[in-house]
XYZ file of C-alpha atoms in Angstrom:
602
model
C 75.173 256.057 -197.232
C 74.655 255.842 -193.344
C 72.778 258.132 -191.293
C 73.969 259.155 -187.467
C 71.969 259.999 -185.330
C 73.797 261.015 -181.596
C 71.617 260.389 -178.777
C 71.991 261.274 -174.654
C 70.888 259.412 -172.140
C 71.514 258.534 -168.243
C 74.074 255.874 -168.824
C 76.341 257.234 -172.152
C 76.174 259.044 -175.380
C 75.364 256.691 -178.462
C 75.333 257.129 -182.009
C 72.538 255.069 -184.265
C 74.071 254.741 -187.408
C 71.175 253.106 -189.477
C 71.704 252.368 -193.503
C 70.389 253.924 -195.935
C 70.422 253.957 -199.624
C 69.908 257.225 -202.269
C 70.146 255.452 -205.622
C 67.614 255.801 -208.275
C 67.292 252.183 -208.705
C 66.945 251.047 -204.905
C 63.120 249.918 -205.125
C 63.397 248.224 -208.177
C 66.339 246.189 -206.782
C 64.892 245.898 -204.069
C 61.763 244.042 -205.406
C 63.641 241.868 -208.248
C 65.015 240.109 -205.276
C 62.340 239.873 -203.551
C 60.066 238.317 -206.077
C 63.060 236.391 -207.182
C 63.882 234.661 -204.202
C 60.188 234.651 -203.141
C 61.438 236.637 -199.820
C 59.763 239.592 -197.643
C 60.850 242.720 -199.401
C 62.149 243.868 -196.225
C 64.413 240.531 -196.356
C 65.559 241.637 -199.603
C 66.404 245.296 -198.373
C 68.484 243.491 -195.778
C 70.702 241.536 -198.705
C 70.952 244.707 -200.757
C 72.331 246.852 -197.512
C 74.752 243.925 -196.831
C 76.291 244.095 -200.817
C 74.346 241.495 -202.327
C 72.841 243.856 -205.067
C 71.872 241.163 -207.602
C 69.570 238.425 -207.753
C 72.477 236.456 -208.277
C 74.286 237.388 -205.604
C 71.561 237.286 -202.965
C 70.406 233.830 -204.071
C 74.143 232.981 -203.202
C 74.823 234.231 -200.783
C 71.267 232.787 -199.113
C 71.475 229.195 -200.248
C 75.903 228.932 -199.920
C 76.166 228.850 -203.853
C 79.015 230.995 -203.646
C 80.849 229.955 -200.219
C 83.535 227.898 -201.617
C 86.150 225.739 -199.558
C 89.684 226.885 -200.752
C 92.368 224.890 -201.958
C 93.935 223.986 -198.418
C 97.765 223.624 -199.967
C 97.690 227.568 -200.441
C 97.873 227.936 -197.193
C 102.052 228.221 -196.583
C 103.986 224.701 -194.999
C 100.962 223.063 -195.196
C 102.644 220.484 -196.777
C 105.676 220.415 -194.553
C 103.195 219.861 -192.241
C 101.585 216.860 -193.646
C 104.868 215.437 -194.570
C 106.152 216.129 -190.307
C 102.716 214.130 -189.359
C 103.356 211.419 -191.949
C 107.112 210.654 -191.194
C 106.067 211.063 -187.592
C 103.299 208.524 -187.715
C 105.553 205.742 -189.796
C 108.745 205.859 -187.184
C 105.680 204.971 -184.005
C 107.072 208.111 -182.672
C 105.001 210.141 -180.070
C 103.043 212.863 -181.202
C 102.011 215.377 -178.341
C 98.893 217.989 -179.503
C 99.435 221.440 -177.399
C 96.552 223.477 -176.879
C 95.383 227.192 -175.620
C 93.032 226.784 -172.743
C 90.160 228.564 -174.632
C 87.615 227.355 -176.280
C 88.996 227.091 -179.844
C 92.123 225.807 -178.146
C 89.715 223.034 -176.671
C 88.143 222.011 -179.659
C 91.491 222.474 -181.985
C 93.112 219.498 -179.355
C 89.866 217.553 -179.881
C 89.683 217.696 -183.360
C 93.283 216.805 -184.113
C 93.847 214.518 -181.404
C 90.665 212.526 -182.617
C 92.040 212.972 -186.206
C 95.471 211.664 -185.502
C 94.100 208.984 -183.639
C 92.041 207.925 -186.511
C 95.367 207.555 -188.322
C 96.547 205.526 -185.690
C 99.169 207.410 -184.211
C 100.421 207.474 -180.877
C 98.751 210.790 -179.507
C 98.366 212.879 -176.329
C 97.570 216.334 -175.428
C 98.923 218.962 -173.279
C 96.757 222.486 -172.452
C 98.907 225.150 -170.130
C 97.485 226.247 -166.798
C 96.341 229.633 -166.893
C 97.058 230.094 -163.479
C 100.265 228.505 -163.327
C 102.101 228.697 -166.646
C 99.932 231.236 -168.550
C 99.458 231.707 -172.051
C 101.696 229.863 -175.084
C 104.013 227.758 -175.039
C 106.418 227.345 -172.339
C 110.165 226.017 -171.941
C 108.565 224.091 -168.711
C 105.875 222.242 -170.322
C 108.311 221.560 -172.897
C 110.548 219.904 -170.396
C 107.646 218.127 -169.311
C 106.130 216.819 -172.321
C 109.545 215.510 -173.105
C 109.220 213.351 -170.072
C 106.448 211.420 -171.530
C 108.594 210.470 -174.607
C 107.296 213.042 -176.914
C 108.870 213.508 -180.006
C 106.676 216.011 -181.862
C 104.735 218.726 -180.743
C 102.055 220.471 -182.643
C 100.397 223.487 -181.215
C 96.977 224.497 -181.960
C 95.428 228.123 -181.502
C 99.259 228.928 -180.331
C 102.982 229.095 -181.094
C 103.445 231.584 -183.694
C 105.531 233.937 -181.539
C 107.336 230.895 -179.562
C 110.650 231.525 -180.910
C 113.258 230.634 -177.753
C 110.772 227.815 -176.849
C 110.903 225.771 -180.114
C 114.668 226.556 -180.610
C 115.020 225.384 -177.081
C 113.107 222.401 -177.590
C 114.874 221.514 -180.781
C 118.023 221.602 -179.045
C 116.695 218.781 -176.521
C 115.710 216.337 -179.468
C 111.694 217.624 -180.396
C 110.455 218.813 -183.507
C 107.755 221.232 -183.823
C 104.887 222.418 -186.001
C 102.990 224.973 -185.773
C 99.216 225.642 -186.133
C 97.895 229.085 -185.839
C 95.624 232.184 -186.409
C 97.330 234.577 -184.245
C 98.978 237.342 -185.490
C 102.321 237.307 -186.606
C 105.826 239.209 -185.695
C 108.807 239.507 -188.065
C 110.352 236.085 -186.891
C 108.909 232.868 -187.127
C 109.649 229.920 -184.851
C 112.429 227.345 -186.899
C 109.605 224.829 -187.046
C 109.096 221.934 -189.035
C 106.031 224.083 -190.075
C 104.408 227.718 -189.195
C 100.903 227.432 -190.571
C 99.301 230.870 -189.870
C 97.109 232.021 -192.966
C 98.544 235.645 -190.936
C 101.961 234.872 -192.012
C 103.156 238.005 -194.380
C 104.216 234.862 -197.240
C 101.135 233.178 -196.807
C 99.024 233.089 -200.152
C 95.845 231.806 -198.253
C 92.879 234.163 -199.683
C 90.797 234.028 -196.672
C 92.919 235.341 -193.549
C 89.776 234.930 -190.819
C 89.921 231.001 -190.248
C 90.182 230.466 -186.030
C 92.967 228.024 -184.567
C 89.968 225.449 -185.010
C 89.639 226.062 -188.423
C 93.341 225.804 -189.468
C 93.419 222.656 -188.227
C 90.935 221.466 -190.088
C 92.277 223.083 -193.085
C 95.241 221.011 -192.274
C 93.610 217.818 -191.953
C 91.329 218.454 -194.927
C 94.970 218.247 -196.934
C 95.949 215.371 -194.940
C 93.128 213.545 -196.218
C 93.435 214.825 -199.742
C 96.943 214.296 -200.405
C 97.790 210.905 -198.380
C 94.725 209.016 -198.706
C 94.606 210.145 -202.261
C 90.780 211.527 -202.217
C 89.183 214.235 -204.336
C 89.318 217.720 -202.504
C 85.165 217.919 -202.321
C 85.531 214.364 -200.746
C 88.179 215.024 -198.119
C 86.350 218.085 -197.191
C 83.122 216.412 -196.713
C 84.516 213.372 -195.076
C 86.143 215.584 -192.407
C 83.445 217.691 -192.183
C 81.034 214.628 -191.253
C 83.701 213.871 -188.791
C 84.614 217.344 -187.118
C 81.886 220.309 -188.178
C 80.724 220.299 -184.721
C 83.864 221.094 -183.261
C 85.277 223.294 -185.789
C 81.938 225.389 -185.442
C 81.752 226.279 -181.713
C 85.554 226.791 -181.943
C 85.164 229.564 -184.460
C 81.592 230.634 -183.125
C 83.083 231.423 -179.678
C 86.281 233.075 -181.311
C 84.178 235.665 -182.951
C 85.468 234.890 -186.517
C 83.892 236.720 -189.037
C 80.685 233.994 -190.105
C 81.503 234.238 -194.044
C 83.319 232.756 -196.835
C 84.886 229.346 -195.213
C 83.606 230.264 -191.900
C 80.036 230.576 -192.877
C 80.160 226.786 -194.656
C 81.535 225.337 -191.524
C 78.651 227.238 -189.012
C 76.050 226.066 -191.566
C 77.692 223.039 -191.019
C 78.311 222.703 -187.722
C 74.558 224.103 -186.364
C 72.907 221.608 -188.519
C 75.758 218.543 -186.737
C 74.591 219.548 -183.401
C 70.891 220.127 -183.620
C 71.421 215.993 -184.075
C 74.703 215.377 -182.288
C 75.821 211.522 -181.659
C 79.336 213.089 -179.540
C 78.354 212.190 -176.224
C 79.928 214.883 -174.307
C 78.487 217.762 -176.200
C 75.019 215.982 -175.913
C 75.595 216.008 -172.300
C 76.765 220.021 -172.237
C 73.640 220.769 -173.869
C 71.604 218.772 -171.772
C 73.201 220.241 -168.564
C 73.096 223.478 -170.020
C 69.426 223.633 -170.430
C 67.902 221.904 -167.420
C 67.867 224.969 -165.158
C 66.241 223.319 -162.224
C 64.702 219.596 -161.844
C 61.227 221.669 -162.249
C 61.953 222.963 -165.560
C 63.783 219.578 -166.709
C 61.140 217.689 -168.309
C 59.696 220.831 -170.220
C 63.394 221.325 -171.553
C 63.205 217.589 -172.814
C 60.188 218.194 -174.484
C 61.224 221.086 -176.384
C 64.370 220.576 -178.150
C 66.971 223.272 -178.039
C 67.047 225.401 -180.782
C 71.105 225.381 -181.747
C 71.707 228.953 -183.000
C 75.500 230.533 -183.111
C 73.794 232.882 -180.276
C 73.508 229.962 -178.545
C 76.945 228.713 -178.880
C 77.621 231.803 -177.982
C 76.015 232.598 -175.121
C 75.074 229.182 -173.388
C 77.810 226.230 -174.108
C 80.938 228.615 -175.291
C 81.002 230.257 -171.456
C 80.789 226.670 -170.008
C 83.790 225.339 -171.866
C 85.300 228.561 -171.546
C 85.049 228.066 -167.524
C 86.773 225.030 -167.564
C 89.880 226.862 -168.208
C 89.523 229.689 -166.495
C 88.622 228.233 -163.204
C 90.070 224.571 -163.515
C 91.899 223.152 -166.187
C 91.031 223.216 -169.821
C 91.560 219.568 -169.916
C 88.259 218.616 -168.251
C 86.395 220.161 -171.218
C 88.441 218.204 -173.530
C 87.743 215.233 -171.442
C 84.281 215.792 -171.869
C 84.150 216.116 -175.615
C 86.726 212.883 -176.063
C 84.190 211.129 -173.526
C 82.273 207.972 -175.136
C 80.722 207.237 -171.360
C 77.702 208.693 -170.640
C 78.110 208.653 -167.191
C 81.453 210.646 -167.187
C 80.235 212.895 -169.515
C 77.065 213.540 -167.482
C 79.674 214.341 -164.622
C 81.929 216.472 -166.328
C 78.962 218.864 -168.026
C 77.691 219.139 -164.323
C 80.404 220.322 -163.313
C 81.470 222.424 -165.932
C 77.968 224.492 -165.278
C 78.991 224.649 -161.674
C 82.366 225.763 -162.567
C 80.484 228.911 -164.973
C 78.604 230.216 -161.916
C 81.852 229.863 -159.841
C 83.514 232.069 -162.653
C 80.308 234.389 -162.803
C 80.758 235.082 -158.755
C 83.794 236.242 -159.702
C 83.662 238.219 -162.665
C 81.314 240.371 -160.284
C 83.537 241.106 -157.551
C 86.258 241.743 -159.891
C 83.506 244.045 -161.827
C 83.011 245.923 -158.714
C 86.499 246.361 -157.476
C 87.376 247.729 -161.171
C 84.650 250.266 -160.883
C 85.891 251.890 -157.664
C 89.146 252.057 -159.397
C 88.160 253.744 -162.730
C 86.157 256.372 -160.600
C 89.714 257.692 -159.658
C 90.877 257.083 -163.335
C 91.327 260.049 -165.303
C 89.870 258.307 -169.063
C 89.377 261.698 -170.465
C 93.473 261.744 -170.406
C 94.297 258.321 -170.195
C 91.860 256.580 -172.431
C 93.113 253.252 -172.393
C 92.234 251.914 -168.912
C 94.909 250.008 -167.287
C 94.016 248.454 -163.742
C 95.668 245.972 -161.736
C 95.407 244.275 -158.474
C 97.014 241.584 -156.649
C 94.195 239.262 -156.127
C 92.419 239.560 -159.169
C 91.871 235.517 -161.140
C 94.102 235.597 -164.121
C 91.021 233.239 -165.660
C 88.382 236.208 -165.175
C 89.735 239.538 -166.315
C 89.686 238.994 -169.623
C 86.203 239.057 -169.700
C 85.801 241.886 -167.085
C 88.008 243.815 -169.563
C 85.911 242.750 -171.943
C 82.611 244.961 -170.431
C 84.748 247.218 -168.995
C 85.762 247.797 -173.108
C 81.851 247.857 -174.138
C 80.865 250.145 -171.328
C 83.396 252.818 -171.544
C 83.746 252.400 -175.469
C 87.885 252.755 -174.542
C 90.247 249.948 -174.440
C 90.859 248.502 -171.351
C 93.796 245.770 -170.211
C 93.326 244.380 -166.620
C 96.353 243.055 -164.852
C 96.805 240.626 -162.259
C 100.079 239.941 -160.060
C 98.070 236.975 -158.144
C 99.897 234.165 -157.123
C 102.136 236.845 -155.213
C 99.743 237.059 -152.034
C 101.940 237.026 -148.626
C 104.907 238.172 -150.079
C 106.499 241.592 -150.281
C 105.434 243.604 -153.723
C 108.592 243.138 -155.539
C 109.610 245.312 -158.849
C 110.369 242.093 -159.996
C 106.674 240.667 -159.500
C 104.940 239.377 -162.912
C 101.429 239.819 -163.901
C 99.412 238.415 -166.384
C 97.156 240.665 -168.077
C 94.399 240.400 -170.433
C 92.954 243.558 -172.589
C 90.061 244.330 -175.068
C 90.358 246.857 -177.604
C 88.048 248.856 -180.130
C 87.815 249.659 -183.596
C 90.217 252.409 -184.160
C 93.198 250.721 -182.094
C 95.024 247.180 -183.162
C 95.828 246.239 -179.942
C 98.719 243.964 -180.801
C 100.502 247.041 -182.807
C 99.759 248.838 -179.786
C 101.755 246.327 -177.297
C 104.551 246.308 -180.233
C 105.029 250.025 -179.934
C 105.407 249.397 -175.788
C 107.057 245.992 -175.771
C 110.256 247.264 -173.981
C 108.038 247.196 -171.060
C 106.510 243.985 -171.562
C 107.916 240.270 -170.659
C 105.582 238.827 -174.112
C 102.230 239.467 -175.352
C 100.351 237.956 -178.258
C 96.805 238.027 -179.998
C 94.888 239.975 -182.132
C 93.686 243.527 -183.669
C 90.888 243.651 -180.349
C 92.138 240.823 -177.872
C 95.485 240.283 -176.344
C 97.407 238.691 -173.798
C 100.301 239.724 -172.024
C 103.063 239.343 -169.109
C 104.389 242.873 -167.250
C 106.311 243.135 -164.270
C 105.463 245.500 -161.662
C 108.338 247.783 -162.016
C 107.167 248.424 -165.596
C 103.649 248.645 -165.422
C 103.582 252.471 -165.031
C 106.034 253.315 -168.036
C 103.611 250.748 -169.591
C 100.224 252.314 -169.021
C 101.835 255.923 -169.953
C 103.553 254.471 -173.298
C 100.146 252.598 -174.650
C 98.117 255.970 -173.470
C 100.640 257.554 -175.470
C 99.963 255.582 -178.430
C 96.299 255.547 -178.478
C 96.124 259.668 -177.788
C 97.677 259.777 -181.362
C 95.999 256.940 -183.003
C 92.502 257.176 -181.065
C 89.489 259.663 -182.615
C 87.020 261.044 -179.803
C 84.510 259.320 -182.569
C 86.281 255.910 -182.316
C 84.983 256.718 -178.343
C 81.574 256.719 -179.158
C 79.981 253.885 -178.863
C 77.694 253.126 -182.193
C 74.624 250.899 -182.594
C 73.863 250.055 -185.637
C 70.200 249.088 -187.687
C 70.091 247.563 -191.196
C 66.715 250.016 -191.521
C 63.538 251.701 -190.355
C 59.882 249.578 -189.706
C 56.375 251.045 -189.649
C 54.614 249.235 -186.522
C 52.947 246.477 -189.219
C 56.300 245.550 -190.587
C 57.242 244.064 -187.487
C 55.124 240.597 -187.562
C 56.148 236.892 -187.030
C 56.064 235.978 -190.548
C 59.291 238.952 -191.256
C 60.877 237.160 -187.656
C 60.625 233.980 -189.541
C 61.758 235.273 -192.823
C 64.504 237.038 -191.396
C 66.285 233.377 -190.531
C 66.948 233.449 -194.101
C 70.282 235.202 -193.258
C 72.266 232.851 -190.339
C 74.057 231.382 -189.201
C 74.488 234.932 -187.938
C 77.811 236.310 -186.290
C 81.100 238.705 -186.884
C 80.635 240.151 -190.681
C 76.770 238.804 -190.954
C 75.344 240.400 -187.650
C 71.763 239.895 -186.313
C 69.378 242.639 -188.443
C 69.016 245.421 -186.398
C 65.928 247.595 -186.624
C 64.293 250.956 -185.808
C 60.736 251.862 -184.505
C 60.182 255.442 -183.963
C 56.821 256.808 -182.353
C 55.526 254.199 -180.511
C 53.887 253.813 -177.215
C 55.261 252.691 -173.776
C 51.998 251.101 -172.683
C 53.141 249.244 -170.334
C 57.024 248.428 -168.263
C 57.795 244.931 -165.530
C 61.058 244.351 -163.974
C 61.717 240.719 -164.424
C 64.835 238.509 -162.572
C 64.279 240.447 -159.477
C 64.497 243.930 -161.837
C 68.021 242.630 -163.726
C 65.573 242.321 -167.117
C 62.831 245.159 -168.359
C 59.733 243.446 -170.441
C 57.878 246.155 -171.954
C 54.556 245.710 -173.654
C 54.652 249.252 -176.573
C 51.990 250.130 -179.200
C 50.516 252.312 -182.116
C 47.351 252.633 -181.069
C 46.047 249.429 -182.730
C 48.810 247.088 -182.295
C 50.726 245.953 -179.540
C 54.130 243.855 -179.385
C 55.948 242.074 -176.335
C 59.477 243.590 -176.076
C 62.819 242.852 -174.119
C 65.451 244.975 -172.824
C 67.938 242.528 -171.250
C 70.662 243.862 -168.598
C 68.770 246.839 -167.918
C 66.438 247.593 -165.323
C 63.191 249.692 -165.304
C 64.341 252.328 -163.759
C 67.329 252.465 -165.347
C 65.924 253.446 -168.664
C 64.351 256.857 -167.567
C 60.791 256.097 -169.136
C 57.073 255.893 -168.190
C 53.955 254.090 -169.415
C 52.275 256.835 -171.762
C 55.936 257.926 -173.045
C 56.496 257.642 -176.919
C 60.061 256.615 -177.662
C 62.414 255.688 -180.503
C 63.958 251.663 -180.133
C 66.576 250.046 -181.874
C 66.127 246.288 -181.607
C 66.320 243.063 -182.961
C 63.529 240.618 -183.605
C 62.912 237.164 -182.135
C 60.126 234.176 -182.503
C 59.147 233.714 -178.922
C 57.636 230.631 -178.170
C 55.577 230.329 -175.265
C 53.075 228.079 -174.631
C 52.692 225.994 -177.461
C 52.628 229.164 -179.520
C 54.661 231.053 -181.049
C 54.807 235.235 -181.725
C 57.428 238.207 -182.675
C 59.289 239.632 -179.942
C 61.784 242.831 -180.107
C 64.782 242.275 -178.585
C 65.947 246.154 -177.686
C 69.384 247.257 -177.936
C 69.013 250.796 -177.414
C 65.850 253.493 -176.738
């Protein structure tokens, strides 16, 4: 049972929808896990709302008992695949790894081109410009990987929907194999190998792996079946090997962190916190020394590695890489055993971020002006375009564009055409964002007259338009989502595992509260509700971008953030009493540590 509760402010309408639970039994439950586990009852409430209802189950689901690695060779060609890599490997012939320029594209090349190199193989890589050749695969970069003497290719985080390109390229003397989580269309390249757990004939139980983690899925039966190991073994060998990468591929993919997924985060987090790869040692390093002030404090206090922090701090820097530069920088850095290099490369890769920050904002702002002469009310997909806008950026204005408006929004750009006269024959690249309510692919499907190619999944996409079909575009997928679209799906929700009193909230239920990560799609951070309390006091921090707000019961006090948002933005006074949704942190400060809200909504 949920309850809603619809809420007006300045900015938009929300909806809290907070859990609840009506049956008999619920505090009994509640406290045989608790004193089972020897866990905050409030801990256990959190397990019980999330459908582990038994002491069984929570203990489980809290200490991995029942996260099981599946049998890899369910997963359809798997084996065609091993036995392509195999025969590949024995004739010496050249093996070419090809890459999306995201970053589970980055870390699928690193972790197979490090595997296959392992094996001994003759290995390079190849990552598309997004500027330049955009997404997938491309008869081009076919052409020139064929050049280099390349006689297999094997995509990563790519391919499934590459159906002229890997005829083409078979015709010219290259075998393919596939390796993706994309999802699929009716026909399937004629590879040596399509291994998509998305396939319709795939018997693969758990469908949410990223590109990353169908590689390793891949490699795990490599090991198995051709070195002749135990599965546990294999698995745990490759994990030793790869966890790392295979994590912050799948963290910044926003796979759902359970089942497989939530074994390799575990995984990974715990790799990193002590990691001997030289590059990511140097991202991290370069990612937390803000200023030469603030540098030896930050090597005093080690980083905390947190899939929030993946995230939020090193996914955006490898992420700039290829949407700025060229992806192949960040897989230079994470292939990197010199220190120096490395040192050079995560520099620049930070530089590169605020570079791609710069000009997410002016994008942001030019996208704004536009939507104020959009009619969304009609049109509730938003479809802009420009001519100057960086095919590496849009995405992720899209992307807020998506979570301000609660609509779906697809950004297109026809750069690259600057100084010439607008043709009808003019391609842009576009990127959109969707929400819950729409599948964005099925959505492109249903308007792919109009389109050049598109590809992705249920709320990202890609896709290629020309300029003479961008209007029958934007009316055909407004179209669509008018009949498949709910004015609820528009209403953007917040949700809250449950309701505190003030003296629930306390470091030791911040603490006990870890119990649940690695956190992430499927296993979000516990939201919470306060209602009542005090506004006693409200400071604009980062020249007013941040709100800290000091609030109370009248005995108690408790620090509290409200990032992005500005004090006067939020409509409140000191003296006001006001409902928050939040989330709760350990701040440290000082040598000390203390529980922090982290607000998501008042």
């Amino acid at each position: 049972m949920v309850l809603i509760m619809k809420k007006n402010n300045e900015k938009k309408e929300k909806n809290w929808l907070i859990k609840s639970n009506d049956r008999p039994e619920y505090d009994q439950f509640i406290s045989e896990i608790a004193l089972a586990l020897g866990i905050n009852p409030i801990v256990a409430k959190l397990l019980y709302n999330r459908g582990y209802q038994t002491v069984e189950s929570a203990k489980a689901f809290v200490y991995m008992e029942s996260e099981m690695l599946l049998d890899p060779f369910k997963m359809k060609d798997v084996e065609k695949g091993i036995d392509g890599i195999k025969s590949a490997i024995e004739r010496g012939d050249k093996i070419t790894v090809y890459g999306d320029y995201d970053v589970d594209g980055v870390t699928s090349v690193c972790t197979l081109f490090l595997y296959l190199k392992s094996l001994g193989a003759d290995v390079d890589y190849y990552i598309p410009n997004r500027a330049g050749e955009g997404y997938g695969v491309s008869v081009q970069a076919i052409d020139a990987i064929k050049e280099s003497g390349t006689k297999l290719i094997i995509t990563v985080d790519t391919g499934t929907t590459a159906v002229e390109e890997v005829e083409y390229a078979r015709s010219i003397g290259i075998d393919f194999i596939v390796t993706d989580h994309h999802e699929c269309r009716s026909d399937l390249p004629s590879a040596l190998a399509v291994i998509n757990p998305h396939r319709p004939d795939c018997e693969y139980p758990f469908k949410e792996l990223a590109g990353v983690g169908v590689v390793f899925k891949l490699i795990c039966a490599y090991e198995e079946r051709i070195k002749d190991k135990p599965r546990r073994d294999a698995a745990i060998d490759i994990f030793a090997r790869y966890a790392d990468l295979v994590s912050i591929g799948t963290i910044a993919d926003v796979m759902p962190i359970k089942e497989e997924n939530r074994i390799i985060v575990r995984y990974g987090l715990a790799m990193i916190e002590k990691t001997e790869r030289i590059g990511l040692a140097a991202l991290i390093e370069a990612a937390s020394a803000k200023n030469d002030v603030q540098r030896s404090a930050q090597r005093k206090k080690k980083t905390k590695i947190t899939s929030g922090y993946i995230g939020y701090t090193l996914a955006p820097r490898i992420n700039a890489a290829g949407r700025i530069k060229t992806a192949s920088l960040a897989v230079e850095l994470f292939l990197s055993e010199d220190k120096i290099r490395a040192k050079e490369i995560a520099e620049e890769l930070c530089r590169t971020n605020k570079e791609r920050q710069a000009e997410e904002n002016k994008i942001m702002q030019e996208a704004y002006q536009k939507i104020e002469q959009y009619d969304i009310e009609k049109n509730p997909v938003i479809v802009l375009d420009a001519d100057n806008w960086h095919h590496g950026v849009i995405g992720i204005v899209a992307s807020r564009i998506t979570e301000k408006y609660t609509r779906p929004a697809i950004l297109v750009s026809f750069e690259g055409n600057e100084g010439i006269t607008p043709s009808p024959e003019d391609v842009g690249k576009g990127s959109g964002r969707s929400i819950k309510g729409m599948n964005l692919v099925d959505a492109l499907c249903h308007c792919s007259d109009h389109l050049v190619k598109f590809g992705g999944h249920e709320l990202a996409a890609g896709l290629s338009v020309t300029r003479g079909e961008l209007d029958n575009f934007r009316r055909l997928i407004n179209e669509y989502a008018v009949n498949n679209l709910s004015e609820k799906d528009m209403i953007q929700t917040v949700e809250a595992d449950c309701e505190l009193n003030f003296t629930d909230v306390n470091l030791a239920l911040a603490k006990g509260i870890q119990l649940l990560e690695p956190y992430g799609v499927s296993n979000p951070i516990p939201g919470f509700v306060l209602r009542g309390v005090t506004v006693n006091d409200i400071n604009g921090i980062s020249e007013g971008k941040h709100t800290r707000l000091s609030l109370g019961n009248g005995r108690y006090t408790i620090s509290a953030m409200y990032f992005s948002n500005s004090p006067e933005s939020l409509g409140i006074f000191v003296g006001d009493k006001v409902d928050v949704l939040f989330n709760l942190d350990v701040n440290e400060w000082g040598g000390r540590e203390s529980a922090q809200l982290i607000i998501r909504d008042i």
